[in-house]
Structure formats: structure tokens, C-alpha cells
CSV table of C-alpha atoms in Angstrom, one decimal:
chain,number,residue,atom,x,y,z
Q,1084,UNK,CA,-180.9,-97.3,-49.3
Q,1085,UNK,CA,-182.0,-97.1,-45.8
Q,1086,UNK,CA,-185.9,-98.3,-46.6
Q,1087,UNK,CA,-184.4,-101.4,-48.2
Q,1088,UNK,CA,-181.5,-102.0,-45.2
Q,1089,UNK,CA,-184.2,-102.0,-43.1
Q,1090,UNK,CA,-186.8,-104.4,-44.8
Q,1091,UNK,CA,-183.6,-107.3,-45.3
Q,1092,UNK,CA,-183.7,-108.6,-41.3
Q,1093,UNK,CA,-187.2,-108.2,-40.9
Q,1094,UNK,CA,-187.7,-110.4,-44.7
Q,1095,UNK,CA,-185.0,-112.9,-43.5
Q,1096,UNK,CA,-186.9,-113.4,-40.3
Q,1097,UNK,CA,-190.2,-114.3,-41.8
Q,1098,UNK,CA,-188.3,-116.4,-44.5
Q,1099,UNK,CA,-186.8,-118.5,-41.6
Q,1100,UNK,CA,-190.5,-118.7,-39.6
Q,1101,UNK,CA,-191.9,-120.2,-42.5
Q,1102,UNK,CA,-189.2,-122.5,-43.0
Q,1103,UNK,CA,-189.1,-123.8,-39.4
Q,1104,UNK,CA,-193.2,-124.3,-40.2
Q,1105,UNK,CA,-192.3,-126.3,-43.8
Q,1106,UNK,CA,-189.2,-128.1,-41.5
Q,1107,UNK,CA,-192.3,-129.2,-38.9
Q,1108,UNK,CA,-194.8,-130.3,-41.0
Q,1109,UNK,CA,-192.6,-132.3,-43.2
Q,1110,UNK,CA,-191.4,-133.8,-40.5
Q,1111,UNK,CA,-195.1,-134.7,-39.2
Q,1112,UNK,CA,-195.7,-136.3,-42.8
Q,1113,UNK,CA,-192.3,-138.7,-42.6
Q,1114,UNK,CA,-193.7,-139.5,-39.0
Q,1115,UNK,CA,-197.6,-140.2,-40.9
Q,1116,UNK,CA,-195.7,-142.2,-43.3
Q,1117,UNK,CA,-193.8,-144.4,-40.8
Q,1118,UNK,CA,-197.4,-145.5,-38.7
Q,1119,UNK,CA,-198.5,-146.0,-42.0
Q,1120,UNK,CA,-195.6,-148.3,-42.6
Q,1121,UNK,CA,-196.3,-149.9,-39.2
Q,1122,UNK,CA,-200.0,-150.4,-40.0
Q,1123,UNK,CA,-199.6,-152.4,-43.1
Q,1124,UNK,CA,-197.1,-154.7,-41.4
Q,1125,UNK,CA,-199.7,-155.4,-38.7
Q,1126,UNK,CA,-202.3,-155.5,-41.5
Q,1127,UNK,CA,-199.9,-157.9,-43.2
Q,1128,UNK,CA,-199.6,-160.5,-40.2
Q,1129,UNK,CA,-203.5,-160.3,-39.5
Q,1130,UNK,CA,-204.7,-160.7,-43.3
Q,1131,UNK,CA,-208.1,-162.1,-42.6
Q,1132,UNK,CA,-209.2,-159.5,-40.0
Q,1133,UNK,CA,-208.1,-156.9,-42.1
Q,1134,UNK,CA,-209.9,-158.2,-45.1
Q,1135,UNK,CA,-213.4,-158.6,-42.7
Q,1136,UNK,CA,-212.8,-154.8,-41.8
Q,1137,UNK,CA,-212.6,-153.5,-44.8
Q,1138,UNK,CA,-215.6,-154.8,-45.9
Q,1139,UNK,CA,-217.9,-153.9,-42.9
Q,1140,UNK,CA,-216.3,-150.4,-43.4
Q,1141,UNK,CA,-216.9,-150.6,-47.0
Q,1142,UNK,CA,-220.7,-151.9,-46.4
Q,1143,UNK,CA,-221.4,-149.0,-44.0
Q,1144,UNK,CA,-219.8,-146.5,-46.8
Q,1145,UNK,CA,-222.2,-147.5,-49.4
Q,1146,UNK,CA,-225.2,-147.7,-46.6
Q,1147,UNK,CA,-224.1,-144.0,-46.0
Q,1148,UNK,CA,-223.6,-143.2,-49.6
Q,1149,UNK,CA,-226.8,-144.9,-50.5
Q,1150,UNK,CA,-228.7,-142.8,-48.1
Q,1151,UNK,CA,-227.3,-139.5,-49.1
Q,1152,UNK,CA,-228.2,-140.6,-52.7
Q,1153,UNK,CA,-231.7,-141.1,-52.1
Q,1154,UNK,CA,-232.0,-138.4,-50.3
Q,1155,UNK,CA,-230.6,-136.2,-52.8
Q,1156,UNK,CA,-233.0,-137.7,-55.2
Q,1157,UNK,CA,-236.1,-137.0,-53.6
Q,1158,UNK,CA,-235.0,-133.5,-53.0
Q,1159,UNK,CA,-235.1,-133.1,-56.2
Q,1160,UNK,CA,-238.2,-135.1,-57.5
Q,1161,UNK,CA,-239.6,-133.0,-60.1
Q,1162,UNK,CA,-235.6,-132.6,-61.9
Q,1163,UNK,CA,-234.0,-134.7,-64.5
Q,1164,UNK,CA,-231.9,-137.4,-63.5
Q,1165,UNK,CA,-234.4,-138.3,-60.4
Q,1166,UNK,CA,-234.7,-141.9,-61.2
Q,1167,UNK,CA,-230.8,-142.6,-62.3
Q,1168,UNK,CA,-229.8,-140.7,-58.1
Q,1169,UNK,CA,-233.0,-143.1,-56.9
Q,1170,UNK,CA,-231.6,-146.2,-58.4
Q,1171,UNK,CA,-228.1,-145.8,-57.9
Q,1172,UNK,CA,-228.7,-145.0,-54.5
Q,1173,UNK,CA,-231.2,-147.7,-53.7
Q,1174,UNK,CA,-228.4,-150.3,-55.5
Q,1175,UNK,CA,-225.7,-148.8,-53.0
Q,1176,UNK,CA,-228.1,-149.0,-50.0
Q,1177,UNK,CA,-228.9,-152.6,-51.1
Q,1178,UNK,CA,-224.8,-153.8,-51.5
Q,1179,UNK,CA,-224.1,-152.1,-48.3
Q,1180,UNK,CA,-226.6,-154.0,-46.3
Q,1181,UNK,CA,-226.0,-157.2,-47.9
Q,1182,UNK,CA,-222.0,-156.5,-46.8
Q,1183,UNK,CA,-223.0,-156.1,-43.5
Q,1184,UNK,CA,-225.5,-158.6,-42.9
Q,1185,UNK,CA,-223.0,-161.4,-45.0
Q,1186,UNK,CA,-219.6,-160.2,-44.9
Q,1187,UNK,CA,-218.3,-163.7,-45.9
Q,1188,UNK,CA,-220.2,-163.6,-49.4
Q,1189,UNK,CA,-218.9,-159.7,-49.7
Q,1190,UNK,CA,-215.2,-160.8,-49.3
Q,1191,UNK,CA,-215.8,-163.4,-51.8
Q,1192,UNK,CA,-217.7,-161.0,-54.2
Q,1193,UNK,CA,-215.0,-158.4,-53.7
Q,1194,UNK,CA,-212.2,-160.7,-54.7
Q,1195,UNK,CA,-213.7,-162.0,-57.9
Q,1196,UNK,CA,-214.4,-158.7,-58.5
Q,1197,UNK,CA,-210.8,-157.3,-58.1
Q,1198,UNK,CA,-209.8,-160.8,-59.9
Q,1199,UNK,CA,-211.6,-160.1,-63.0
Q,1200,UNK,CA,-210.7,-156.3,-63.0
Q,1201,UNK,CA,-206.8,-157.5,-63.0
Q,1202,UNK,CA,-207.3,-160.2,-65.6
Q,1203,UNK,CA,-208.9,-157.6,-68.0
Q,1204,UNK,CA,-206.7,-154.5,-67.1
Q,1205,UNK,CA,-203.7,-157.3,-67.6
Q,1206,UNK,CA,-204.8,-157.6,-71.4
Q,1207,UNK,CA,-205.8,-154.2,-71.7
Q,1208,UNK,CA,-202.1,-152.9,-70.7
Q,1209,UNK,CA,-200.7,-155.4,-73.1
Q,1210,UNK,CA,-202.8,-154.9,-75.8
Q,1211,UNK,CA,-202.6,-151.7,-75.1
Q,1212,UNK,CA,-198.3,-152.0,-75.1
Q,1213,UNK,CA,-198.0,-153.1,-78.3
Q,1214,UNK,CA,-199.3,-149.9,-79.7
Q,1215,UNK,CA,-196.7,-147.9,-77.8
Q,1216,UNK,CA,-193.4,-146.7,-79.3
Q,1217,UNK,CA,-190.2,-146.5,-78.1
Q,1218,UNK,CA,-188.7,-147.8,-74.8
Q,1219,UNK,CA,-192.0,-147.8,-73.2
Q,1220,UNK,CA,-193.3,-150.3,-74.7
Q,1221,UNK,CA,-191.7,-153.3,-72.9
Q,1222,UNK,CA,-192.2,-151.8,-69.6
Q,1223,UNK,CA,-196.3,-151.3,-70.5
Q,1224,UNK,CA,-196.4,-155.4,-71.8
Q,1225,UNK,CA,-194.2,-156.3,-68.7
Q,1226,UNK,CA,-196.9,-154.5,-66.3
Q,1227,UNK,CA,-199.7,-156.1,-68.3
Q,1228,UNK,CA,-198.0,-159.3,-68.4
Q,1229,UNK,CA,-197.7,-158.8,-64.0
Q,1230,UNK,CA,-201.6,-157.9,-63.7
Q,1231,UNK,CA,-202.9,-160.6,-65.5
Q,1232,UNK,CA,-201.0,-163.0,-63.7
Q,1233,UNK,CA,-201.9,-162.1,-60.5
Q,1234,UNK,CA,-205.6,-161.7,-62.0
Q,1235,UNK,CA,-205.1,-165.5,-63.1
Q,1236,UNK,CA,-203.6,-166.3,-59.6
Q,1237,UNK,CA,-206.5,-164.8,-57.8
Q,1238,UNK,CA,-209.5,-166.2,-60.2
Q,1239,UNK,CA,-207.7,-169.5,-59.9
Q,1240,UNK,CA,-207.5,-169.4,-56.0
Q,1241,UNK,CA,-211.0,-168.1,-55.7
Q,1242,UNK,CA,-212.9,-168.9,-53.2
Q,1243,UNK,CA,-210.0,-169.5,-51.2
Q,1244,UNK,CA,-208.1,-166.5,-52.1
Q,1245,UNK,CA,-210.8,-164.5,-50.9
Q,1246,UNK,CA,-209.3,-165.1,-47.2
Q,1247,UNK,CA,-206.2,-163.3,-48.0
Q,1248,UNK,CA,-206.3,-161.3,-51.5
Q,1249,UNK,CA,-208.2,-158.0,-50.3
Q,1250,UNK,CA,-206.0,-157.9,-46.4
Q,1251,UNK,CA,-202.9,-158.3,-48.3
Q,1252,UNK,CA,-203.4,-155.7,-51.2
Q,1253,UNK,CA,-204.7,-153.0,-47.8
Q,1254,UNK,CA,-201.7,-153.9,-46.0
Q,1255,UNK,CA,-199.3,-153.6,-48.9
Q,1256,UNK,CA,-201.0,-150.4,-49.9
Q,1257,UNK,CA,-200.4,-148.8,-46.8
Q,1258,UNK,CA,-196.5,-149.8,-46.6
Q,1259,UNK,CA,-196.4,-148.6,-50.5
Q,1260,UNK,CA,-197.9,-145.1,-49.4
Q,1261,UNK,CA,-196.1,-144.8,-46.4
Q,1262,UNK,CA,-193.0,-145.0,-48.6
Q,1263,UNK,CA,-194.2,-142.9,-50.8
Q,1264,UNK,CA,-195.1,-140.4,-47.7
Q,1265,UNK,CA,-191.1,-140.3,-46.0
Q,1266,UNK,CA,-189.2,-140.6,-49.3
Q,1267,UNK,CA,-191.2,-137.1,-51.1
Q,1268,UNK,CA,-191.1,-135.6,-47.6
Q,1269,UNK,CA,-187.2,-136.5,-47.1
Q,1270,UNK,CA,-186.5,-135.2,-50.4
Q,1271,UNK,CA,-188.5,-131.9,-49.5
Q,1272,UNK,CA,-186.9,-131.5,-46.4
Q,1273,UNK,CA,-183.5,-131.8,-47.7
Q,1274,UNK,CA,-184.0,-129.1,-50.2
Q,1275,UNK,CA,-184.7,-126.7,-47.9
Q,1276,UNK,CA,-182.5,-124.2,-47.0
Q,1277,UNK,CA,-180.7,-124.7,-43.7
Q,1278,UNK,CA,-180.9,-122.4,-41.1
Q,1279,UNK,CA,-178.9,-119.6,-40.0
């Protein structure tokens, strides 16, 4: 009776300690959220900048990644799948460079590419919607029915929508995950227990 009178404080006290440290970093991960917030809105007034940098940083991604790839590949010369790792790393070597040296013509190539992936996910999720059963199926069509449009909008637009299509899907990203950051974290928080 005494062993387990004396383990109860000394349990309690850890138990708090480690919920002050949960209390902490959830409140670090509402604060992440909130600059997130903050950098989509700034995103979101400067769409063209934002579109430019994020294809210069996309370019030197897939110059990096290329790199790596060949690497990789000639590491391993004598091995199967030596040419595929040579290729696919010479093709991302070859679209970074050509994002960095042009980033108009990869803005423009990035947004008929997202176009095109939204028309045909659009009439894939409709398609798809009519299979479904139940109460889900008007909320799949209605989401197909969304991304096609906005495929249409931006294949329509195109050129000119590649001045503002990629900025403004980053900065709406960011507010979306920012959101998505505070509100789980909140909710977290909340359910902790309070303190003593």
C-alpha cells in the first residue's frame, strides 16, 4: 500500500511535465499555422511573384533531383534499371534547366499542365460518381463537376492564366493548411487535461 502511495505524486508529476510539453508544442503548431496563414495572404496579393518563385524553386528541385538520379545511376552501372535512373534523371536535369534558363515558358507549361490534370480528374470524379452509392454520390459528381470547371476556366484563359493560376493555388494552399494546422491543434489542445 505504501509502494503504490509512493509511486502516485511522483506518476502525477511526470503526467503533468509531459502535458505542459504537448500544451507547448501545440501551441508552436497553432502559431506555424497562423504565419502560414499570413504567407498565403501575402502570396495572394503578389500572385505573379509568387508564381515566378515557385518555378525557379521548382527548376532547381528537378536540377538537384536530376543530379542525384544520374548519379545514382552510374553508381550502379552494371544493375538492372541503369538506363530507366539515367533517363529519368537526364529528363529531370533537362526540365529543371529549361525552368531556370525560361521561367516564362515554365509558368506557361506548368499551367496547361495543372489545366489539363483538372479537366481530366474533373471527368474522372464524375465518371467515377456515378458508380458510387448512397449519399456520396452527389457530393463525388458535385466535386467533379468543380474541377472540371476550373480545368475549363484555366485551359480557356491559357496563356493568360498562367500569370495568376499557379501564385494563387500556392497562396490559397498555404491559408488552407494553415487552417488545417490551428483548427487540429485547437482541438488537441482543448482535449487535454487541464492542469492542477
Amino acid at each position: 500500500m505504501a509502494f503504490g502511495d509512493a509511486q502516485t505524486p511522483a506518476g502525477s508529476q511526470v503526467d503533468r511535465e509531459e502535458g505542459a510539453r504537448t500544451r507547448r508544442r501545440l501551441m508552436w503548431t497553432i502559431v506555424f499555422g497562423a504565419l502560414m496563414i499570413v504567407a498565403g495572404l501575402v502570396v495572394l496579393g503578389h500572385v505573379l511573384i509568387a508564381t515566378l518563385v515557385s518555378v525557379v524553386f521548382l527548376g532547381w528541385f528537378a536540377v538537384i533531383g536530376g543530379l542525384a538520379g544520374i548519379i545514382s545511376a552510374l553508381f550502379n552501372i552494371r544493375r538492372p534499371g541503369f538506363w530507366p535512373a539515367l533517363l529519368g534523371g537526364a529528363l529531370a536535369l533537362a526540365v529543371g534547366i529549361a525552368f531556370l534558363r525560361r521561367p516564362g515558358v515554365g509558368v506557361a507549361a506548368l499551367t496547361l499542365l495543372l489545366g489539363a490534370a483538372l479537366l481530366v480528374g474533373g471527368i474522372a470524379r464524375i465518371v467515377g460518381g456515378f458508380g458510387e452509392g448512397g449519399e456520396s454520390r452527389a457530393w463525388v459528381i458535385a466535386n467533379g463537376v468543380i474541377t472540371l470547371l476550373l480545368g475549363l476556366l484555366i485551359l480557356f484563359a491559357w496563356p493568360g492564366s498562367s500569370l495568376w493560376v499557379l501564385g494563387t493555388f500556392l497562396g490559397v494552399e498555404l491559408i488552407v493548411e494553415g487552417v488545417t494546422y490551428i483548427v487540429m491543434a485547437s482541438s488537441l489542445r482543448r482535449a487535454l487535461p487541464r492542469e492542477a
